Short mmCIF file of C-alpha atoms and ligand atoms in Angstrom, two decimals:
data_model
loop_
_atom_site.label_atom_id
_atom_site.label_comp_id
_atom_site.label_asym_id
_atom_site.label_seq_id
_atom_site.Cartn_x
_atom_site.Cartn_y
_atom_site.Cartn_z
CA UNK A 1 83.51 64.24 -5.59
CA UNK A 2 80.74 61.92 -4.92
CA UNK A 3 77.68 63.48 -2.64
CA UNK A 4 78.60 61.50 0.19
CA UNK A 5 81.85 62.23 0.23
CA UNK A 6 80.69 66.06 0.61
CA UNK A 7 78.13 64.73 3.32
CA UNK A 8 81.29 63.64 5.35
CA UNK A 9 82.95 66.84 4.95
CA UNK A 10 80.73 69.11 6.18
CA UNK A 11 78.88 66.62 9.01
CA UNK A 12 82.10 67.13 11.59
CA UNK A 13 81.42 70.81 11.19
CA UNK A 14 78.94 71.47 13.89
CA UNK A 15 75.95 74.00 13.07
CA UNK A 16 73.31 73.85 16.19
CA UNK A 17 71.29 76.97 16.47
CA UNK A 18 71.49 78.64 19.62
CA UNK A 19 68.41 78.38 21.44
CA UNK A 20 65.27 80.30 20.21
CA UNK A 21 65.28 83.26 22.43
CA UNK A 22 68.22 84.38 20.55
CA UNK A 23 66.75 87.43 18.04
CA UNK A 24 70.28 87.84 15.96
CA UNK A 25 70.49 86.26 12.73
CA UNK A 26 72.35 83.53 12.27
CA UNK A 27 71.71 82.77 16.04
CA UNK A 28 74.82 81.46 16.56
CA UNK A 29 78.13 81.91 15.11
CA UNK A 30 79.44 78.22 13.93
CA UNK A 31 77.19 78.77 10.97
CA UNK A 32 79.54 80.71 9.03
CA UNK A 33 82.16 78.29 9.49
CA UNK A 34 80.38 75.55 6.98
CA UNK A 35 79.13 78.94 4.99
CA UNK A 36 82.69 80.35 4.55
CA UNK A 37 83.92 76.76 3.59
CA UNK A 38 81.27 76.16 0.78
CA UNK A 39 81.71 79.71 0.04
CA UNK A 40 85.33 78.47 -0.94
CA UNK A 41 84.16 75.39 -2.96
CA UNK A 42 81.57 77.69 -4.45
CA UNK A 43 84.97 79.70 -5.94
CA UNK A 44 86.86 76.52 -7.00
CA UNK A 45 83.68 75.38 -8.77
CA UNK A 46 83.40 78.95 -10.27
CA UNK A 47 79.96 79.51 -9.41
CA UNK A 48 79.27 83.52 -10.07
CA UNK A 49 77.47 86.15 -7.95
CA UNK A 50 78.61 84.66 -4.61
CA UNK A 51 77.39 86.69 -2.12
CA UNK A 52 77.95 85.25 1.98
CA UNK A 53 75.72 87.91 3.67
CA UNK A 54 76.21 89.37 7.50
CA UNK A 55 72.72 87.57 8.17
CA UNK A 56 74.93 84.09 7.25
CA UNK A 57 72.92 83.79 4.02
CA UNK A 58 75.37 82.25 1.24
CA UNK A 59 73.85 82.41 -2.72
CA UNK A 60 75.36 82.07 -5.83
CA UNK A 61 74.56 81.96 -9.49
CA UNK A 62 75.37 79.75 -12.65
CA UNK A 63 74.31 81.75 -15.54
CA UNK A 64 72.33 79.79 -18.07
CA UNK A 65 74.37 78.24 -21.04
CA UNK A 66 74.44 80.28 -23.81
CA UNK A 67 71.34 79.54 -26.22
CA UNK A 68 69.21 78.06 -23.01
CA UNK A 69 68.63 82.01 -21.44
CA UNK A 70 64.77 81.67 -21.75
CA UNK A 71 64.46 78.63 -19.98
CA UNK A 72 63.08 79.49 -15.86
CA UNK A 73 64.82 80.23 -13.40
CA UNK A 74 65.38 77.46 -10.87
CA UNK A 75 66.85 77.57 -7.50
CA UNK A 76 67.51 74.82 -5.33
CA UNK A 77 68.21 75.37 -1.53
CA UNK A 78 69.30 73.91 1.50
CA UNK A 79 70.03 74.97 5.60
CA UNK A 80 73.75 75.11 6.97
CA UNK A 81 72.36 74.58 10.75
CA UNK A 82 71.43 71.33 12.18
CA UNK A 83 68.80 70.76 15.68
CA UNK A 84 71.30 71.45 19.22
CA UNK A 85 70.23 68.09 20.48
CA UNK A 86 72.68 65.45 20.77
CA UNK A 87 75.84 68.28 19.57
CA UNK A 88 77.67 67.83 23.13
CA UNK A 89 80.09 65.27 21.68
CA UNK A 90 82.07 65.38 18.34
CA UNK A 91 80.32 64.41 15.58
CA UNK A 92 82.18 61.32 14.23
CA UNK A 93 80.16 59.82 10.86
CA UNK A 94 80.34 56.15 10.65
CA UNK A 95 80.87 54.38 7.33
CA UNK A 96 79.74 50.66 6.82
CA UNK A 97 80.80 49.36 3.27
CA UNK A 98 78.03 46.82 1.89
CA UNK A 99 75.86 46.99 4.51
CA UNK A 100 73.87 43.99 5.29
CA UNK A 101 70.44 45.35 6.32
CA UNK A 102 70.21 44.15 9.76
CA UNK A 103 71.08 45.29 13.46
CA UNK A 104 73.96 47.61 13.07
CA UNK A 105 75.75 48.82 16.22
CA UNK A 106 76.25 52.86 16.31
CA UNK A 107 79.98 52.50 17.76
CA UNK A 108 80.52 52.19 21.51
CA UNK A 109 77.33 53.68 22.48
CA UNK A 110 75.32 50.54 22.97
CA UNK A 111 72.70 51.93 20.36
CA UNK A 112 71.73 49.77 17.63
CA UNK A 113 70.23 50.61 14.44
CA UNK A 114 67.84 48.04 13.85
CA UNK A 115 65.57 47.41 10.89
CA UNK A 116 62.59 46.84 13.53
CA UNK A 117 62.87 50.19 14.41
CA UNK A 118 63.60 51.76 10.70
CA UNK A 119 62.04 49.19 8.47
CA UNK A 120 63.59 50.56 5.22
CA UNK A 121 66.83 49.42 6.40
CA UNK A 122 66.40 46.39 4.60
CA UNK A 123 66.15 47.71 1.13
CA UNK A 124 69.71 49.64 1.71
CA UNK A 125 70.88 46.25 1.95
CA UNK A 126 74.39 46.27 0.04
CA UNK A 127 74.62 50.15 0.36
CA UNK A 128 77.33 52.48 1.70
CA UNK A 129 75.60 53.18 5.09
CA UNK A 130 76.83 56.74 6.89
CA UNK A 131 75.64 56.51 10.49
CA UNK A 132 77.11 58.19 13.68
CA UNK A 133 78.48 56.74 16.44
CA UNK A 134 75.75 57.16 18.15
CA UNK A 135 76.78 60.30 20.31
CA UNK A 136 75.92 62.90 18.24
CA UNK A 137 73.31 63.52 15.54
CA UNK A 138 74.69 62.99 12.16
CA UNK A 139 73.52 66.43 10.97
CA UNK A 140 72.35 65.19 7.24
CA UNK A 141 69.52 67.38 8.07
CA UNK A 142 70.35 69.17 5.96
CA UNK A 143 73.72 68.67 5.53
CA UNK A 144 72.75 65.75 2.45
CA UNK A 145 70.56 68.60 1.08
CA UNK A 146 73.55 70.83 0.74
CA UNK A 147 76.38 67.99 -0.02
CA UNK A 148 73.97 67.50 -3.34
CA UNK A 149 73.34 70.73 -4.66
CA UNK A 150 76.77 71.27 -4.59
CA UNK A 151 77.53 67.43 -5.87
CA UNK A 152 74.98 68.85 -8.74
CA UNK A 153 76.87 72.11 -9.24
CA UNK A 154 79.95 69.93 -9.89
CA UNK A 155 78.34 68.02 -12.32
CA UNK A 156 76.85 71.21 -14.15
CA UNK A 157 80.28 72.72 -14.56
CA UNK A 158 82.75 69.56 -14.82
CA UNK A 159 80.18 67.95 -17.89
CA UNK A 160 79.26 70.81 -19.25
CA UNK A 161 75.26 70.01 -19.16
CA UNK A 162 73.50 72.67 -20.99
CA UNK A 163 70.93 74.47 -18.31
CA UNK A 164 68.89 77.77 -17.90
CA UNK A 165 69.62 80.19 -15.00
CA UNK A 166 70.08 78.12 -11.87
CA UNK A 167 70.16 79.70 -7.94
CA UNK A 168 71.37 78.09 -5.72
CA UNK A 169 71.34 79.36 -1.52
CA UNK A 170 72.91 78.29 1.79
CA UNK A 171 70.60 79.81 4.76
CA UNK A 172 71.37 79.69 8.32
CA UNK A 173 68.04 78.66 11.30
CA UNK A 174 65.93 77.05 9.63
CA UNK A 175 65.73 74.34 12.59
CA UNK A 176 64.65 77.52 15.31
CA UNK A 177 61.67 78.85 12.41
CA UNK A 178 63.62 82.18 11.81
CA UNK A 179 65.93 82.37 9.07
CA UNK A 180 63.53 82.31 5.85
CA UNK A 181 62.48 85.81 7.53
CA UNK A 182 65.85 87.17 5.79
CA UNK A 183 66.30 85.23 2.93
CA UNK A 184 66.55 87.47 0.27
CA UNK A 185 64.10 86.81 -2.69
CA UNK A 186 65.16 89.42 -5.31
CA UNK A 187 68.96 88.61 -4.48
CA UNK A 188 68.84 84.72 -5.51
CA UNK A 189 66.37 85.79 -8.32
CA UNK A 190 65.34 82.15 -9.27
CA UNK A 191 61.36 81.79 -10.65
CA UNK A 192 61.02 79.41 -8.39
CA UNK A 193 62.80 76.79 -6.20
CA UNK A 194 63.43 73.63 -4.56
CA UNK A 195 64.39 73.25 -1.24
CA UNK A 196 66.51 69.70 -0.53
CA UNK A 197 65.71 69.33 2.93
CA UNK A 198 62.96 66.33 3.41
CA UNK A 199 63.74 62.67 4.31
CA UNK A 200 63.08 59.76 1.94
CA UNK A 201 64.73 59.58 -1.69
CA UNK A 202 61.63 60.23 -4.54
CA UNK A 203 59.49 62.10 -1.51
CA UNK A 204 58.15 65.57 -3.02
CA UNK A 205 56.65 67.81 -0.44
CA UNK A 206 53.97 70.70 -1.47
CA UNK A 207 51.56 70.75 1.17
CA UNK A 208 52.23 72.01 4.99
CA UNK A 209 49.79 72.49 7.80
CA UNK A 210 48.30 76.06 8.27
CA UNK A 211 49.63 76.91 11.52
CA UNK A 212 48.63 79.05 14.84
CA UNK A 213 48.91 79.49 18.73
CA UNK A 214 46.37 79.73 21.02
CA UNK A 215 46.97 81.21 24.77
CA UNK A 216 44.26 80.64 27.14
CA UNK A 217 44.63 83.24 30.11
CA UNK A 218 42.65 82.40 32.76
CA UNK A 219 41.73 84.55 35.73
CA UNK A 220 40.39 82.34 38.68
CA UNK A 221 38.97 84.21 41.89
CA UNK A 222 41.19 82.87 45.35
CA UNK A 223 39.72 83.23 48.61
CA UNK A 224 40.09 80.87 52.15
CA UNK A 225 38.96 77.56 50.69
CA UNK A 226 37.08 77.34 54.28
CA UNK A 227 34.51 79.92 52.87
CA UNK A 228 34.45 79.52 49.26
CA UNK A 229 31.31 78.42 48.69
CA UNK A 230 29.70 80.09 45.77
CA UNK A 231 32.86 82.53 45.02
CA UNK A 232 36.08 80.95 44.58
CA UNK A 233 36.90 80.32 40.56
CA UNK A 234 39.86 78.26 40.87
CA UNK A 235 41.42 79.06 37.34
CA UNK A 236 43.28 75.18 37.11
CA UNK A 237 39.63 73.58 37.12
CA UNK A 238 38.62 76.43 34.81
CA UNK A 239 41.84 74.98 32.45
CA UNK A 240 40.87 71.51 32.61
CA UNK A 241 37.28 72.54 31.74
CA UNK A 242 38.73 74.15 28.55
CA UNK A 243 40.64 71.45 27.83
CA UNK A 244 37.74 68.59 28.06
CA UNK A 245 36.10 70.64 25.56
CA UNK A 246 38.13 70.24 22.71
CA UNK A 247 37.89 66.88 20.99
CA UNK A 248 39.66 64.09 22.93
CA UNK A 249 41.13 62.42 20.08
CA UNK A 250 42.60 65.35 17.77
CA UNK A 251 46.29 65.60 19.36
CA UNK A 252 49.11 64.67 18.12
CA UNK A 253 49.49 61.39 19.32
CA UNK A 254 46.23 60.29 17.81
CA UNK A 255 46.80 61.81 14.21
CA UNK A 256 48.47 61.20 11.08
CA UNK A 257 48.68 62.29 7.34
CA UNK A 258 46.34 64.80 6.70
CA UNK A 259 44.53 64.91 10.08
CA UNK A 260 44.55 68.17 12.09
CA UNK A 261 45.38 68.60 15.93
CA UNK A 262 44.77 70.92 18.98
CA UNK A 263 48.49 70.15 20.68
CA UNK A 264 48.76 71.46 24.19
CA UNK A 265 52.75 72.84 24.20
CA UNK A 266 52.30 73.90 28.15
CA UNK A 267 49.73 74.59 31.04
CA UNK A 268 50.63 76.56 34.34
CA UNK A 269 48.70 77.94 37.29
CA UNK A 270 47.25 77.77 40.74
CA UNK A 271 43.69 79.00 41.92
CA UNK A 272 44.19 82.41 41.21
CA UNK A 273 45.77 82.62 37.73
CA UNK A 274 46.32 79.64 35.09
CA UNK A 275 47.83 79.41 31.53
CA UNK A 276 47.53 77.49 28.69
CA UNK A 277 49.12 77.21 25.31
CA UNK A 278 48.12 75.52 22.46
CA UNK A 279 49.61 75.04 18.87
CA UNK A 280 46.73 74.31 16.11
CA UNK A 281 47.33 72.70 12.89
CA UNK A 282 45.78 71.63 10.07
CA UNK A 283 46.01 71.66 6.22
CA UNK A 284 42.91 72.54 5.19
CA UNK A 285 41.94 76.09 5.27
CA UNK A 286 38.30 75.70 6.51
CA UNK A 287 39.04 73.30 8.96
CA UNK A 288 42.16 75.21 10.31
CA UNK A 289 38.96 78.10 10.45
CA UNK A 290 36.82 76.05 12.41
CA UNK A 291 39.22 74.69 14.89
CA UNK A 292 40.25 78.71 15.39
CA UNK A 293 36.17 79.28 16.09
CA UNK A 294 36.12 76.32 18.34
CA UNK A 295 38.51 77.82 20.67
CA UNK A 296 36.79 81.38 20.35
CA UNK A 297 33.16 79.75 20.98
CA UNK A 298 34.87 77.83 24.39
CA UNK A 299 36.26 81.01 25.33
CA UNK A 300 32.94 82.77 25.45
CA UNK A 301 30.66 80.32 26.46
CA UNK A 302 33.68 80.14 29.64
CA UNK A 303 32.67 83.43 30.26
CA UNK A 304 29.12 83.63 30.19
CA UNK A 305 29.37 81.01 32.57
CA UNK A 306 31.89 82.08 34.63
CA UNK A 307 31.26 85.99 35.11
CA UNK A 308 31.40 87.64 32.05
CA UNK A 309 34.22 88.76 29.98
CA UNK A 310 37.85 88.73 31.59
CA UNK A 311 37.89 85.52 32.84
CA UNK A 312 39.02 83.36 30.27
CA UNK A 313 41.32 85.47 27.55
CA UNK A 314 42.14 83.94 24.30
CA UNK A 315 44.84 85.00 21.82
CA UNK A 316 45.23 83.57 18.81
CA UNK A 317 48.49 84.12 16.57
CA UNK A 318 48.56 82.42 12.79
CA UNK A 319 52.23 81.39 12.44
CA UNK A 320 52.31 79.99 8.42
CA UNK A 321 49.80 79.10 5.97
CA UNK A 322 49.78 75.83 3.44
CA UNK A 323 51.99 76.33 0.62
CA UNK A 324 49.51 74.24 -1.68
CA UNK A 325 47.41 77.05 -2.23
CA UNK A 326 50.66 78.63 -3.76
CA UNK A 327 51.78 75.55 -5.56
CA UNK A 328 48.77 74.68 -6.91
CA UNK A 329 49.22 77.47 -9.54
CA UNK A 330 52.69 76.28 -10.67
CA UNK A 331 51.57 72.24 -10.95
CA UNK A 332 54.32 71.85 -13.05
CA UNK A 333 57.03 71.96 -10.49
CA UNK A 334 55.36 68.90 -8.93
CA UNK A 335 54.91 67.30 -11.86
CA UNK A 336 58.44 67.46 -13.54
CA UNK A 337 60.21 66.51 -9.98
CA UNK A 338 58.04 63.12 -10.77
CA UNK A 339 59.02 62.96 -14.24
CA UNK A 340 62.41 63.70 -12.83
CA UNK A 341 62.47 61.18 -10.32
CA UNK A 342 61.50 58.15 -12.62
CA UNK A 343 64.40 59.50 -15.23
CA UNK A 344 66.60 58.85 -12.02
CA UNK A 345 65.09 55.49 -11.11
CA UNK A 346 63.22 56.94 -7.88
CA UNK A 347 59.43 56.36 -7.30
CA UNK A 348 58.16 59.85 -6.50
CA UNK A 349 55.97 59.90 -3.42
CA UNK A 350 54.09 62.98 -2.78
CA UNK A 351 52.96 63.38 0.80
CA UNK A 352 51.95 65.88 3.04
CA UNK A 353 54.56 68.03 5.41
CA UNK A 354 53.13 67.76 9.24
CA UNK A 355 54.74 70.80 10.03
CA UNK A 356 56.19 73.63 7.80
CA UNK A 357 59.23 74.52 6.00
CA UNK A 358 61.38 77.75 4.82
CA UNK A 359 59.78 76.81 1.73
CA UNK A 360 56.64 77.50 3.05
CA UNK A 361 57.85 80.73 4.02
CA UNK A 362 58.86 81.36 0.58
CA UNK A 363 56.77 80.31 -1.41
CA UNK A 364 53.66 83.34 -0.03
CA UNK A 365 56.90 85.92 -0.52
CA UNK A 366 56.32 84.84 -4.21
CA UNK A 367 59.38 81.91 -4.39
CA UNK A 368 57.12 79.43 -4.73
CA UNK A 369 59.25 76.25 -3.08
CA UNK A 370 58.34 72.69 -2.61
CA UNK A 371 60.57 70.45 -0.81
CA UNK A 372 62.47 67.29 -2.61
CA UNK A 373 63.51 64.41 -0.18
CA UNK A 374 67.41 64.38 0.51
CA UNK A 375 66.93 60.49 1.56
CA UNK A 376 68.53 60.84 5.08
CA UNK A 377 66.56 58.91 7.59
CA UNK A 378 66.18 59.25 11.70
CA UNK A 379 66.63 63.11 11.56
CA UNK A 380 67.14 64.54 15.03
CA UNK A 381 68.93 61.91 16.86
CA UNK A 382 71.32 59.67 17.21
CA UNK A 383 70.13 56.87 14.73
CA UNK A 384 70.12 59.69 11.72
CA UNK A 385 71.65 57.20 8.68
CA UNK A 386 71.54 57.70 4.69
CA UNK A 387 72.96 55.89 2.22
CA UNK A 388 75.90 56.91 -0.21
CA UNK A 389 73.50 55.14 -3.25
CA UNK A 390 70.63 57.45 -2.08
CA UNK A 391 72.37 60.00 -2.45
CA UNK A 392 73.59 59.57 -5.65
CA UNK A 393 69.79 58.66 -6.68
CA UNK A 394 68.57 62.66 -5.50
CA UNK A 395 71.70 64.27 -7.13
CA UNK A 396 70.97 62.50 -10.38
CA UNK A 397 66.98 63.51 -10.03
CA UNK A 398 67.85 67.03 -9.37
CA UNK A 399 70.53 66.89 -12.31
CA UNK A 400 67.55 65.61 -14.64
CA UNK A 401 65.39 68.11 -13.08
CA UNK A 402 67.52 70.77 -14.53
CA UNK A 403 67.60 69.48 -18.04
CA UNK A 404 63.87 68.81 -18.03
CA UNK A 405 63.41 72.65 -17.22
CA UNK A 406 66.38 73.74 -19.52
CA UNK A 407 63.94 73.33 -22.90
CA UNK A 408 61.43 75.10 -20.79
CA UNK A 409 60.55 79.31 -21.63
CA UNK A 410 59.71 81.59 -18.79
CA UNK A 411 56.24 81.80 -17.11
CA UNK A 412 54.25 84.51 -18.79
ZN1 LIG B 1 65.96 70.37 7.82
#
């Protein structure tokens, strides 16, 4: 079955999360209905060790090829659920033989998918183009990721490629930050991995942002405005204060690649009381430092100036670290995904995660986990599109990325 054709399968199954205040794992229970189906194709393909878990978690094992049990490890995985935006509808995939490469309308929706607004759509020109109707999301977040490990599986088994131990694992919320939590490291029992879960064909993903939150509490003083003077600390202008300190430029909106940002999520108050919270990024350690100490020094000098500790409260929580620092010491799984992708016909294109991944997760539990681009486009939304070619491109890297590492021995 070709990867696509997988793809299709498991898009109409719908996965959203529920929303994040949910603290039961998998959040919602949809997820084990595309787990319990590949748990069934996992069987037909005779894939050992399957084991679907009560956290959702699906992993299974194909035991290295007799002769080729030195060789690493490697594990590839992917996420079952998709975002909860755009799932109202049913999800109804879209298939457009030979595509042209221009405006392409997404069914009756009055959405277009236009090469102004995606300007690789060109170069899929001639393509099998899978699109949605324009309703829904399409869900090859990460359903591509999935639909070609298990494309690569069938290939594995059906042509007998010789390969060293290989790991493969379904996991449930990655899209709400809290599944890797449970993924179990010593169960899949891979060296090291791969997740399938970025955008562009040939894109190999090692470096994330180092991540926190900042909460700025801010306790103003109210009295009768009419007799104020010298005593009132209204805690909004004591907010806006804070936030003119911070550089006007690094937010989100102003950044790109690897530039860091302050990113204010939310800001609530009146005189008496305000709030403010703040996600920080960036993916270099010292800088992600100094931005920290920037908040801490504007929370202080706050205070000196406005009556001494307890007016402005700051709390900073880290929420993931750069996987690079991990990665760094295993080069090689960068460097044979780019040998891999040029055996396939891909240019590999390393670049920079602005956010973070399960992978990221991982990869400090001692999995270390870069990410390979699935070559789905538009994630999120309505205009999410891949190509059938693409695909076929990323399971034939991945399938080369196996043999490379089959005449490999263990890390020492
Ligand atoms: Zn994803």
């Amino acid at each position: 079955m070709k990867a696509y054709e997988r793809l299709l399968k498991y898009a109409v199954i719908k996965t959203p999360p529920s929303d994040e205040s949910s603290d039961s794992t998998p959040s919602s229970a949809c997820q084990f209905d595309l787990a319990n189906l590949l748990k069934k194709e996992m069987e037909e393909l005779e894939v050992s060790d399957i084991q679907l878990t009560d956290n959702c978690f699906l992993y299974g094992k194909l035991p290295a090829t007799k002769g080729y049990e030195n060789a690493p490890g490697i594990g590839f995985i992917a996420h079952v659920d998709t975002v909860s935006d755009y799932c109202e509808h049913e999800i109804q995939p879209i298939i457009t033989e030979n595509y042209n490469g221009k405006e392409l309308a997404l069914g009756n929706s009055g959405l277009t998918l236009s090469p102004k607004m995606f300007l690789h759509l060109e170069s899929l020109k001639g393509h099998t183009l899978i699109t949605t109707d324009g309703n829904t999301i399409l869900g090859a977040d990460d359903k591509a990721g999935i639909a070609e490990i298990m494309t690569l599986v069938e290939h594995l088994q059906k042509e007998s490629i010789p390969h060293g131990p290989i790991s493969i694992a379904f996991t449930p919320d990655e899209e709400i930050g809290t599944g890797a939590s449970h993924f179990d490291v010593e169960l899949f029992g891979a060296d090291f991995a791969y997740t399938l879960d970025g955008s562009t064909e040939g894109e190999l993903e090692y470096e994330n942002f180092n991540a926190c939150s900042a909460s700025f509490d801010i306790h103003g003083v109210s009295v009768h405005p009419g007799s104020a003077k010298d005593t009132m600390i209204n805690a909004c202008l004591l907010a806006m204060e804070i936030n003119s300190l911070l550089p006007l430029h690094e937010t989100p909106r102003d950044t790109e690649g690897y530039e860091g940002f302050y990113h204010l999520i939310n800001m609530n108050g009146d005189c008496g009381h305000a709030t403010l919270n703040y996600i920080v990024r960036d993916h270099d350690t010292e800088k992600f430092q100094y931005r920290k100490d920037k908040l801490i020094d504007i929370a202080n000098e706050l205070n000196q100036k406005w009556g001494g500790d307890g007016t402005v409260d700051l709390c900073i929580k880290d929420q993931y670290f750069n996987m690079k620092n991990i990665i760094e010491e295993h080069m090689h799984l960068i460097d044979n995904a780019k040998l891999a992708c040029e055996k396939a016909g891909l240019i590999p294109n390393v670049s920079p995660i602005r956010g973070g991944t399960d992978g990221c997760q991982l990869s400090f539990r001692g999995l270390p986990c870069p990410d390979i681009g699935t070559g789905a486009y538009g994630y999120h939304g309505p205009y999410e599109h891949i190509s059938a070619q693409s695909m076929d491109k990323v399971v034939d890297m991945i399938i080369e990325l196996v043999r490379i590492y089959s005449t490999f021995s263990k890390e020492k």
